[in-house]
């Protein structure tokens, strides 16, 4: 399975490279976020049928076979060695460093719960700082999921059958 994913990912990356377009340009043309486009081309997200024509228009090199493969539910995974890549290491470090504070603010603002990584949007943007230097803006936009009290009366599998 991983060999197939790797092969398809290489083909998808080749199509992107040949297009000469950035993830942000493809995102603009398809109405997707730049991170979601990258996820699609890395087989970490599923291409929806209604989006396929827009993606093909943006990346004409996509074959029917590649589009068909992209519409299958992907095997979402990552290489544990990715943490050694400096950008990924720093992202992880930032989440670990600021994580407790972010969690406390989420709980303070929303209550007891978590941010979904399923109903979730992510983007990367480039802005100029007040000093005129380039800055990276990573946006995590996830649905709030409250923790629920576990009452047996709400547990469908335990309801008495009539």
PDB file of N, CA, C and O in Angstrom, residues 40-112:
ATOM      1  N   UNK A  40      -3.819  16.889  -1.009  1.00  0.00           N
ATOM      2  CA  UNK A  40      -4.331  16.108  -2.139  1.00  0.00           C
ATOM      3  C   UNK A  40      -3.190  15.514  -2.966  1.00  0.00           C
ATOM      4  O   UNK A  40      -3.223  14.337  -3.333  1.00  0.00           O
ATOM      5  N   UNK A  41      -2.195  16.340  -3.242  1.00  0.00           N
ATOM      6  CA  UNK A  41      -1.091  15.892  -4.094  1.00  0.00           C
ATOM      7  C   UNK A  41      -0.106  14.994  -3.349  1.00  0.00           C
ATOM      8  O   UNK A  41       0.795  14.421  -3.964  1.00  0.00           O
ATOM      9  N   UNK A  42      -0.287  14.839  -2.057  1.00  0.00           N
ATOM     10  CA  UNK A  42       0.526  13.900  -1.269  1.00  0.00           C
ATOM     11  C   UNK A  42      -0.307  12.693  -0.853  1.00  0.00           C
ATOM     12  O   UNK A  42       0.123  11.871  -0.049  1.00  0.00           O
ATOM     13  N   UNK A  43      -1.549  12.603  -1.360  1.00  0.00           N
ATOM     14  CA  UNK A  43      -2.487  11.515  -1.041  1.00  0.00           C
ATOM     15  C   UNK A  43      -2.774  11.432   0.452  1.00  0.00           C
ATOM     16  O   UNK A  43      -2.904  10.362   1.026  1.00  0.00           O
ATOM     17  N   UNK A  44      -2.896  12.600   1.072  1.00  0.00           N
ATOM     18  CA  UNK A  44      -3.260  12.683   2.479  1.00  0.00           C
ATOM     19  C   UNK A  44      -4.706  13.172   2.626  1.00  0.00           C
ATOM     20  O   UNK A  44      -5.194  13.298   3.736  1.00  0.00           O
ATOM     21  N   UNK A  45      -5.363  13.479   1.510  1.00  0.00           N
ATOM     22  CA  UNK A  45      -6.762  13.920   1.512  1.00  0.00           C
ATOM     23  C   UNK A  45      -7.437  13.332   0.274  1.00  0.00           C
ATOM     24  O   UNK A  45      -6.777  12.989  -0.704  1.00  0.00           O
ATOM     25  N   UNK A  46      -8.748  13.221   0.342  1.00  0.00           N
ATOM     26  CA  UNK A  46      -9.526  12.651  -0.754  1.00  0.00           C
ATOM     27  C   UNK A  46     -10.082  13.751  -1.656  1.00  0.00           C
ATOM     28  O   UNK A  46     -10.703  14.705  -1.172  1.00  0.00           O
ATOM     29  N   UNK A  47      -9.850  13.614  -2.948  1.00  0.00           N
ATOM     30  CA  UNK A  47     -10.407  14.541  -3.928  1.00  0.00           C
ATOM     31  C   UNK A  47     -11.889  14.241  -4.099  1.00  0.00           C
ATOM     32  O   UNK A  47     -12.276  13.102  -4.360  1.00  0.00           O
ATOM     33  N   UNK A  48     -12.708  15.252  -3.915  1.00  0.00           N
ATOM     34  CA  UNK A  48     -14.151  15.081  -4.070  1.00  0.00           C
ATOM     35  C   UNK A  48     -14.526  15.231  -5.548  1.00  0.00           C
ATOM     36  O   UNK A  48     -13.936  16.050  -6.269  1.00  0.00           O
ATOM     37  N   UNK A  49     -15.499  14.454  -6.021  1.00  0.00           N
ATOM     38  CA  UNK A  49     -15.859  14.479  -7.450  1.00  0.00           C
ATOM     39  C   UNK A  49     -16.185  15.881  -7.978  1.00  0.00           C
ATOM     40  O   UNK A  49     -15.825  16.214  -9.108  1.00  0.00           O
ATOM     41  N   UNK A  50     -16.821  16.715  -7.150  1.00  0.00           N
ATOM     42  CA  UNK A  50     -17.189  18.054  -7.627  1.00  0.00           C
ATOM     43  C   UNK A  50     -15.969  18.966  -7.765  1.00  0.00           C
ATOM     44  O   UNK A  50     -16.029  19.994  -8.443  1.00  0.00           O
ATOM     45  N   UNK A  51     -14.866  18.614  -7.136  1.00  0.00           N
ATOM     46  CA  UNK A  51     -13.644  19.422  -7.213  1.00  0.00           C
ATOM     47  C   UNK A  51     -12.711  18.943  -8.318  1.00  0.00           C
ATOM     48  O   UNK A  51     -11.860  19.701  -8.786  1.00  0.00           O
ATOM     49  N   UNK A  52     -12.876  17.705  -8.753  1.00  0.00           N
ATOM     50  CA  UNK A  52     -11.980  17.119  -9.762  1.00  0.00           C
ATOM     51  C   UNK A  52     -11.867  17.962 -11.038  1.00  0.00           C
ATOM     52  O   UNK A  52     -10.747  18.189 -11.518  1.00  0.00           O
ATOM     53  N   UNK A  53     -12.979  18.461 -11.605  1.00  0.00           N
ATOM     54  CA  UNK A  53     -12.841  19.267 -12.836  1.00  0.00           C
ATOM     55  C   UNK A  53     -12.013  20.539 -12.619  1.00  0.00           C
ATOM     56  O   UNK A  53     -11.222  20.926 -13.497  1.00  0.00           O
ATOM     57  N   UNK A  54     -12.174  21.170 -11.472  1.00  0.00           N
ATOM     58  CA  UNK A  54     -11.400  22.383 -11.180  1.00  0.00           C
ATOM     59  C   UNK A  54      -9.913  22.055 -11.058  1.00  0.00           C
ATOM     60  O   UNK A  54      -9.068  22.809 -11.544  1.00  0.00           O
ATOM     61  N   UNK A  55      -9.610  20.938 -10.411  1.00  0.00           N
ATOM     62  CA  UNK A  55      -8.210  20.552 -10.236  1.00  0.00           C
ATOM     63  C   UNK A  55      -7.593  20.175 -11.586  1.00  0.00           C
ATOM     64  O   UNK A  55      -6.469  20.550 -11.886  1.00  0.00           O
ATOM     65  N   UNK A  56      -8.353  19.475 -12.411  1.00  0.00           N
ATOM     66  CA  UNK A  56      -7.844  19.091 -13.738  1.00  0.00           C
ATOM     67  C   UNK A  56      -7.614  20.336 -14.599  1.00  0.00           C
ATOM     68  O   UNK A  56      -6.647  20.413 -15.341  1.00  0.00           O
ATOM     69  N   UNK A  57      -8.499  21.317 -14.473  1.00  0.00           N
ATOM     70  CA  UNK A  57      -8.319  22.558 -15.231  1.00  0.00           C
ATOM     71  C   UNK A  57      -7.050  23.279 -14.775  1.00  0.00           C
ATOM     72  O   UNK A  57      -6.313  23.825 -15.582  1.00  0.00           O
ATOM     73  N   UNK A  58      -6.791  23.245 -13.486  1.00  0.00           N
ATOM     74  CA  UNK A  58      -5.605  23.889 -12.935  1.00  0.00           C
ATOM     75  C   UNK A  58      -4.332  23.098 -13.267  1.00  0.00           C
ATOM     76  O   UNK A  58      -3.280  23.683 -13.495  1.00  0.00           O
ATOM     77  N   UNK A  59      -4.473  21.769 -13.268  1.00  0.00           N
ATOM     78  CA  UNK A  59      -3.333  20.890 -13.553  1.00  0.00           C
ATOM     79  C   UNK A  59      -3.707  19.952 -14.707  1.00  0.00           C
ATOM     80  O   UNK A  59      -4.076  18.791 -14.488  1.00  0.00           O
ATOM     81  N   UNK A  60      -3.619  20.437 -15.947  1.00  0.00           N
ATOM     82  CA  UNK A  60      -4.045  19.633 -17.097  1.00  0.00           C
ATOM     83  C   UNK A  60      -3.291  18.312 -17.247  1.00  0.00           C
ATOM     84  O   UNK A  60      -3.772  17.391 -17.909  1.00  0.00           O
ATOM     85  N   UNK A  61      -2.141  18.195 -16.615  1.00  0.00           N
ATOM     86  CA  UNK A  61      -1.368  16.957 -16.704  1.00  0.00           C
ATOM     87  C   UNK A  61      -1.939  15.805 -15.904  1.00  0.00           C
ATOM     88  O   UNK A  61      -1.444  14.677 -16.007  1.00  0.00           O
ATOM     89  N   UNK A  62      -2.975  16.057 -15.108  1.00  0.00           N
ATOM     90  CA  UNK A  62      -3.580  14.976 -14.328  1.00  0.00           C
ATOM     91  C   UNK A  62      -4.321  14.021 -15.257  1.00  0.00           C
ATOM     92  O   UNK A  62      -5.204  14.433 -16.003  1.00  0.00           O
ATOM     93  N   UNK A  63      -3.959  12.764 -15.208  1.00  0.00           N
ATOM     94  CA  UNK A  63      -4.620  11.752 -16.043  1.00  0.00           C
ATOM     95  C   UNK A  63      -5.898  11.279 -15.363  1.00  0.00           C
ATOM     96  O   UNK A  63      -6.096  11.492 -14.163  1.00  0.00           O
ATOM     97  N   UNK A  64      -6.743  10.607 -16.138  1.00  0.00           N
ATOM     98  CA  UNK A  64      -7.957  10.017 -15.554  1.00  0.00           C
ATOM     99  C   UNK A  64      -7.595   9.047 -14.439  1.00  0.00           C
ATOM    100  O   UNK A  64      -8.251   9.015 -13.400  1.00  0.00           O
ATOM    101  N   UNK A  65      -6.538   8.246 -14.646  1.00  0.00           N
ATOM    102  CA  UNK A  65      -6.121   7.279 -13.626  1.00  0.00           C
ATOM    103  C   UNK A  65      -5.700   7.972 -12.337  1.00  0.00           C
ATOM    104  O   UNK A  65      -6.042   7.515 -11.242  1.00  0.00           O
ATOM    105  N   UNK A  66      -4.942   9.066 -12.462  1.00  0.00           N
ATOM    106  CA  UNK A  66      -4.524   9.792 -11.258  1.00  0.00           C
ATOM    107  C   UNK A  66      -5.721  10.407 -10.544  1.00  0.00           C
ATOM    108  O   UNK A  66      -5.828  10.331  -9.318  1.00  0.00           O
ATOM    109  N   UNK A  67      -6.625  11.003 -11.295  1.00  0.00           N
ATOM    110  CA  UNK A  67      -7.821  11.588 -10.673  1.00  0.00           C
ATOM    111  C   UNK A  67      -8.656  10.512  -9.982  1.00  0.00           C
ATOM    112  O   UNK A  67      -9.150  10.717  -8.866  1.00  0.00           O
ATOM    113  N   UNK A  68      -8.783   9.368 -10.635  1.00  0.00           N
ATOM    114  CA  UNK A  68      -9.538   8.259 -10.046  1.00  0.00           C
ATOM    115  C   UNK A  68      -8.881   7.811  -8.737  1.00  0.00           C
ATOM    116  O   UNK A  68      -9.560   7.579  -7.738  1.00  0.00           O
ATOM    117  N   UNK A  69      -7.566   7.715  -8.739  1.00  0.00           N
ATOM    118  CA  UNK A  69      -6.830   7.321  -7.536  1.00  0.00           C
ATOM    119  C   UNK A  69      -7.018   8.365  -6.428  1.00  0.00           C
ATOM    120  O   UNK A  69      -7.188   8.010  -5.260  1.00  0.00           O
ATOM    121  N   UNK A  70      -6.991   9.642  -6.797  1.00  0.00           N
ATOM    122  CA  UNK A  70      -7.143  10.723  -5.820  1.00  0.00           C
ATOM    123  C   UNK A  70      -8.534  10.742  -5.191  1.00  0.00           C
ATOM    124  O   UNK A  70      -8.714  11.282  -4.102  1.00  0.00           O
ATOM    125  N   UNK A  71      -9.525  10.168  -5.876  1.00  0.00           N
ATOM    126  CA  UNK A  71     -10.889  10.161  -5.346  1.00  0.00           C
ATOM    127  C   UNK A  71     -11.141   8.987  -4.405  1.00  0.00           C
ATOM    128  O   UNK A  71     -12.184   8.927  -3.764  1.00  0.00           O
ATOM    129  N   UNK A  72     -10.171   8.089  -4.293  1.00  0.00           N
ATOM    130  CA  UNK A  72     -10.288   6.994  -3.327  1.00  0.00           C
ATOM    131  C   UNK A  72      -9.927   7.530  -1.940  1.00  0.00           C
ATOM    132  O   UNK A  72      -9.136   8.463  -1.815  1.00  0.00           O
ATOM    133  N   UNK A  73     -10.484   6.904  -0.919  1.00  0.00           N
ATOM    134  CA  UNK A  73     -10.121   7.291   0.449  1.00  0.00           C
ATOM    135  C   UNK A  73      -8.631   6.994   0.641  1.00  0.00           C
ATOM    136  O   UNK A  73      -8.192   5.872   0.399  1.00  0.00           O
ATOM    137  N   UNK A  74      -7.856   7.990   1.038  1.00  0.00           N
ATOM    138  CA  UNK A  74      -6.411   7.776   1.159  1.00  0.00           C
ATOM    139  C   UNK A  74      -6.045   7.039   2.440  1.00  0.00           C
ATOM    140  O   UNK A  74      -6.813   7.012   3.403  1.00  0.00           O
ATOM    141  N   UNK A  75      -4.870   6.464   2.416  1.00  0.00           N
ATOM    142  CA  UNK A  75      -4.275   5.914   3.629  1.00  0.00           C
ATOM    143  C   UNK A  75      -3.453   7.036   4.232  1.00  0.00           C
ATOM    144  O   UNK A  75      -2.356   7.337   3.767  1.00  0.00           O
ATOM    145  N   UNK A  76      -4.024   7.714   5.213  1.00  0.00           N
ATOM    146  CA  UNK A  76      -3.370   8.874   5.818  1.00  0.00           C
ATOM    147  C   UNK A  76      -2.291   8.390   6.779  1.00  0.00           C
ATOM    148  O   UNK A  76      -2.587   7.686   7.734  1.00  0.00           O
ATOM    149  N   UNK A  77      -1.083   8.776   6.485  1.00  0.00           N
ATOM    150  CA  UNK A  77       0.031   8.326   7.310  1.00  0.00           C
ATOM    151  C   UNK A  77       1.163   9.333   7.185  1.00  0.00           C
ATOM    152  O   UNK A  77       1.074  10.283   6.404  1.00  0.00           O
ATOM    153  N   UNK A  78       2.201   9.121   7.953  1.00  0.00           N
ATOM    154  CA  UNK A  78       3.384   9.954   7.823  1.00  0.00           C
ATOM    155  C   UNK A  78       4.598   9.134   8.207  1.00  0.00           C
ATOM    156  O   UNK A  78       4.503   8.154   8.943  1.00  0.00           O
ATOM    157  N   UNK A  79       5.716   9.543   7.706  1.00  0.00           N
ATOM    158  CA  UNK A  79       6.984   8.902   8.015  1.00  0.00           C
ATOM    159  C   UNK A  79       7.465   9.461   9.351  1.00  0.00           C
ATOM    160  O   UNK A  79       7.634  10.666   9.490  1.00  0.00           O
ATOM    161  N   UNK A  80       7.692   8.617  10.363  1.00  0.00           N
ATOM    162  CA  UNK A  80       8.137   9.120  11.655  1.00  0.00           C
ATOM    163  C   UNK A  80       9.454   9.903  11.576  1.00  0.00           C
ATOM    164  O   UNK A  80       9.748  10.714  12.451  1.00  0.00           O
ATOM    165  N   UNK A  81      10.213   9.697  10.521  1.00  0.00           N
ATOM    166  CA  UNK A  81      11.473  10.427  10.358  1.00  0.00           C
ATOM    167  C   UNK A  81      11.259  11.874   9.915  1.00  0.00           C
ATOM    168  O   UNK A  81      12.202  12.660   9.893  1.00  0.00           O
ATOM    169  N   UNK A  82      10.023  12.226   9.568  1.00  0.00           N
ATOM    170  CA  UNK A  82       9.726  13.605   9.152  1.00  0.00           C
ATOM    171  C   UNK A  82      10.128  14.627  10.212  1.00  0.00           C
ATOM    172  O   UNK A  82      10.469  15.757   9.889  1.00  0.00           O
ATOM    173  N   UNK A  83      10.081  14.230  11.463  1.00  0.00           N
ATOM    174  CA  UNK A  83      10.396  15.160  12.557  1.00  0.00           C
ATOM    175  C   UNK A  83      11.822  15.688  12.428  1.00  0.00           C
ATOM    176  O   UNK A  83      12.154  16.743  12.965  1.00  0.00           O
ATOM    177  N   UNK A  84      12.661  14.972  11.694  1.00  0.00           N
ATOM    178  CA  UNK A  84      14.045  15.411  11.519  1.00  0.00           C
ATOM    179  C   UNK A  84      14.166  16.561  10.521  1.00  0.00           C
ATOM    180  O   UNK A  84      15.180  17.244  10.493  1.00  0.00           O
ATOM    181  N   UNK A  85      13.144  16.778   9.720  1.00  0.00           N
ATOM    182  CA  UNK A  85      13.159  17.895   8.760  1.00  0.00           C
ATOM    183  C   UNK A  85      12.963  19.174   9.566  1.00  0.00           C
ATOM    184  O   UNK A  85      12.036  19.275  10.363  1.00  0.00           O
ATOM    185  N   UNK A  86      13.836  20.174   9.419  1.00  0.00           N
ATOM    186  CA  UNK A  86      13.800  21.357  10.288  1.00  0.00           C
ATOM    187  C   UNK A  86      12.471  22.105  10.347  1.00  0.00           C
ATOM    188  O   UNK A  86      12.051  22.526  11.427  1.00  0.00           O
ATOM    189  N   UNK A  87      11.784  22.279   9.229  1.00  0.00           N
ATOM    190  CA  UNK A  87      10.505  22.998   9.265  1.00  0.00           C
ATOM    191  C   UNK A  87       9.483  22.221  10.087  1.00  0.00           C
ATOM    192  O   UNK A  87       8.764  22.804  10.911  1.00  0.00           O
ATOM    193  N   UNK A  88       9.424  20.926   9.878  1.00  0.00           N
ATOM    194  CA  UNK A  88       8.470  20.096  10.612  1.00  0.00           C
ATOM    195  C   UNK A  88       8.843  20.056  12.091  1.00  0.00           C
ATOM    196  O   UNK A  88       7.974  20.128  12.967  1.00  0.00           O
ATOM    197  N   UNK A  89      10.126  19.956  12.368  1.00  0.00           N
ATOM    198  CA  UNK A  89      10.588  19.981  13.760  1.00  0.00           C
ATOM    199  C   UNK A  89      10.147  21.279  14.441  1.00  0.00           C
ATOM    200  O   UNK A  89       9.655  21.272  15.564  1.00  0.00           O
ATOM    201  N   UNK A  90      10.322  22.419  13.764  1.00  0.00           N
ATOM    202  CA  UNK A  90       9.961  23.713  14.360  1.00  0.00           C
ATOM    203  C   UNK A  90       8.450  23.842  14.545  1.00  0.00           C
ATOM    204  O   UNK A  90       7.986  24.425  15.534  1.00  0.00           O
ATOM    205  N   UNK A  91       7.658  23.317  13.588  1.00  0.00           N
ATOM    206  CA  UNK A  91       6.203  23.339  13.766  1.00  0.00           C
ATOM    207  C   UNK A  91       5.816  22.530  14.998  1.00  0.00           C
ATOM    208  O   UNK A  91       5.001  22.965  15.815  1.00  0.00           O
ATOM    209  N   UNK A  92       6.400  21.346  15.116  1.00  0.00           N
ATOM    210  CA  UNK A  92       6.134  20.499  16.275  1.00  0.00           C
ATOM    211  C   UNK A  92       6.558  21.209  17.556  1.00  0.00           C
ATOM    212  O   UNK A  92       5.832  21.213  18.553  1.00  0.00           O
ATOM    213  N   UNK A  93       7.730  21.832  17.531  1.00  0.00           N
ATOM    214  CA  UNK A  93       8.236  22.556  18.690  1.00  0.00           C
ATOM    215  C   UNK A  93       7.282  23.695  19.086  1.00  0.00           C
ATOM    216  O   UNK A  93       6.993  23.897  20.269  1.00  0.00           O
ATOM    217  N   UNK A  94       6.779  24.413  18.094  1.00  0.00           N
ATOM    218  CA  UNK A  94       5.859  25.525  18.379  1.00  0.00           C
ATOM    219  C   UNK A  94       4.578  25.010  19.029  1.00  0.00           C
ATOM    220  O   UNK A  94       4.088  25.584  20.012  1.00  0.00           O
ATOM    221  N   UNK A  95       4.036  23.911  18.494  1.00  0.00           N
ATOM    222  CA  UNK A  95       2.808  23.348  19.069  1.00  0.00           C
ATOM    223  C   UNK A  95       3.077  22.858  20.491  1.00  0.00           C
ATOM    224  O   UNK A  95       2.283  23.099  21.405  1.00  0.00           O
ATOM    225  N   UNK A  96       4.202  22.201  20.680  1.00  0.00           N
ATOM    226  CA  UNK A  96       4.524  21.704  22.027  1.00  0.00           C
ATOM    227  C   UNK A  96       4.763  22.867  23.001  1.00  0.00           C
ATOM    228  O   UNK A  96       4.326  22.828  24.142  1.00  0.00           O
ATOM    229  N   UNK A  97       5.449  23.894  22.545  1.00  0.00           N
ATOM    230  CA  UNK A  97       5.764  25.035  23.409  1.00  0.00           C
ATOM    231  C   UNK A  97       4.512  25.834  23.787  1.00  0.00           C
ATOM    232  O   UNK A  97       4.338  26.232  24.929  1.00  0.00           O
ATOM    233  N   UNK A  98       3.653  26.076  22.805  1.00  0.00           N
ATOM    234  CA  UNK A  98       2.467  26.906  23.033  1.00  0.00           C
ATOM    235  C   UNK A  98       1.218  26.078  23.330  1.00  0.00           C
ATOM    236  O   UNK A  98       0.165  26.630  23.652  1.00  0.00           O
ATOM    237  N   UNK A  99       1.312  24.753  23.227  1.00  0.00           N
ATOM    238  CA  UNK A  99       0.148  23.871  23.329  1.00  0.00           C
ATOM    239  C   UNK A  99      -0.672  24.021  24.588  1.00  0.00           C
ATOM    240  O   UNK A  99      -1.900  24.123  24.531  1.00  0.00           O
ATOM    241  N   UNK A 100      -0.023  24.034  25.737  1.00  0.00           N
ATOM    242  CA  UNK A 100      -0.775  24.150  26.993  1.00  0.00           C
ATOM    243  C   UNK A 100      -1.547  25.455  27.059  1.00  0.00           C
ATOM    244  O   UNK A 100      -2.708  25.482  27.486  1.00  0.00           O
ATOM    245  N   UNK A 101      -0.921  26.543  26.628  1.00  0.00           N
ATOM    246  CA  UNK A 101      -1.594  27.846  26.657  1.00  0.00           C
ATOM    247  C   UNK A 101      -2.762  27.868  25.679  1.00  0.00           C
ATOM    248  O   UNK A 101      -3.848  28.373  26.004  1.00  0.00           O
ATOM    249  N   UNK A 102      -2.560  27.312  24.485  1.00  0.00           N
ATOM    250  CA  UNK A 102      -3.640  27.257  23.491  1.00  0.00           C
ATOM    251  C   UNK A 102      -4.791  26.419  24.035  1.00  0.00           C
ATOM    252  O   UNK A 102      -5.959  26.806  23.934  1.00  0.00           O
ATOM    253  N   UNK A 103      -4.480  25.280  24.641  1.00  0.00           N
ATOM    254  CA  UNK A 103      -5.519  24.417  25.229  1.00  0.00           C
ATOM    255  C   UNK A 103      -6.309  25.164  26.292  1.00  0.00           C
ATOM    256  O   UNK A 103      -7.532  25.113  26.326  1.00  0.00           O
ATOM    257  N   UNK A 104      -5.611  25.885  27.176  1.00  0.00           N
ATOM    258  CA  UNK A 104      -6.294  26.633  28.234  1.00  0.00           C
ATOM    259  C   UNK A 104      -7.214  27.702  27.658  1.00  0.00           C
ATOM    260  O   UNK A 104      -8.319  27.912  28.151  1.00  0.00           O
ATOM    261  N   UNK A 105      -6.757  28.371  26.611  1.00  0.00           N
ATOM    262  CA  UNK A 105      -7.593  29.413  25.998  1.00  0.00           C
ATOM    263  C   UNK A 105      -8.794  28.789  25.301  1.00  0.00           C
ATOM    264  O   UNK A 105      -9.914  29.309  25.391  1.00  0.00           O
ATOM    265  N   UNK A 106      -8.596  27.649  24.616  1.00  0.00           N
ATOM    266  CA  UNK A 106      -9.738  26.950  24.004  1.00  0.00           C
ATOM    267  C   UNK A 106     -10.754  26.601  25.075  1.00  0.00           C
ATOM    268  O   UNK A 106     -11.958  26.855  24.912  1.00  0.00           O
ATOM    269  N   UNK A 107     -10.303  26.033  26.186  1.00  0.00           N
ATOM    270  CA  UNK A 107     -11.227  25.668  27.266  1.00  0.00           C
ATOM    271  C   UNK A 107     -11.903  26.890  27.867  1.00  0.00           C
ATOM    272  O   UNK A 107     -13.096  26.858  28.191  1.00  0.00           O
ATOM    273  N   UNK A 108     -11.159  27.978  28.024  1.00  0.00           N
ATOM    274  CA  UNK A 108     -11.706  29.211  28.579  1.00  0.00           C
ATOM    275  C   UNK A 108     -12.756  29.822  27.650  1.00  0.00           C
ATOM    276  O   UNK A 108     -13.807  30.284  28.095  1.00  0.00           O
ATOM    277  N   UNK A 109     -12.483  29.809  26.361  1.00  0.00           N
ATOM    278  CA  UNK A 109     -13.380  30.435  25.391  1.00  0.00           C
ATOM    279  C   UNK A 109     -14.566  29.546  24.991  1.00  0.00           C
ATOM    280  O   UNK A 109     -15.647  30.049  24.696  1.00  0.00           O
ATOM    281  N   UNK A 110     -14.335  28.216  24.955  1.00  0.00           N
ATOM    282  CA  UNK A 110     -15.352  27.306  24.422  1.00  0.00           C
ATOM    283  C   UNK A 110     -15.914  26.332  25.447  1.00  0.00           C
ATOM    284  O   UNK A 110     -16.982  25.786  25.257  1.00  0.00           O
ATOM    285  N   UNK A 111     -15.156  26.040  26.487  1.00  0.00           N
ATOM    286  CA  UNK A 111     -15.535  25.006  27.448  1.00  0.00           C
ATOM    287  C   UNK A 111     -14.634  23.792  27.278  1.00  0.00           C
ATOM    288  O   UNK A 111     -13.633  23.829  26.567  1.00  0.00           O
ATOM    289  N   UNK A 112     -15.019  22.704  27.942  1.00  0.00           N
ATOM    290  CA  UNK A 112     -14.222  21.481  27.917  1.00  0.00           C
ATOM    291  C   UNK A 112     -14.398  20.787  26.569  1.00  0.00           C
ATOM    292  O   UNK A 112     -15.487  20.329  26.234  1.00  0.00           O
TER     293      UNK A 112
END
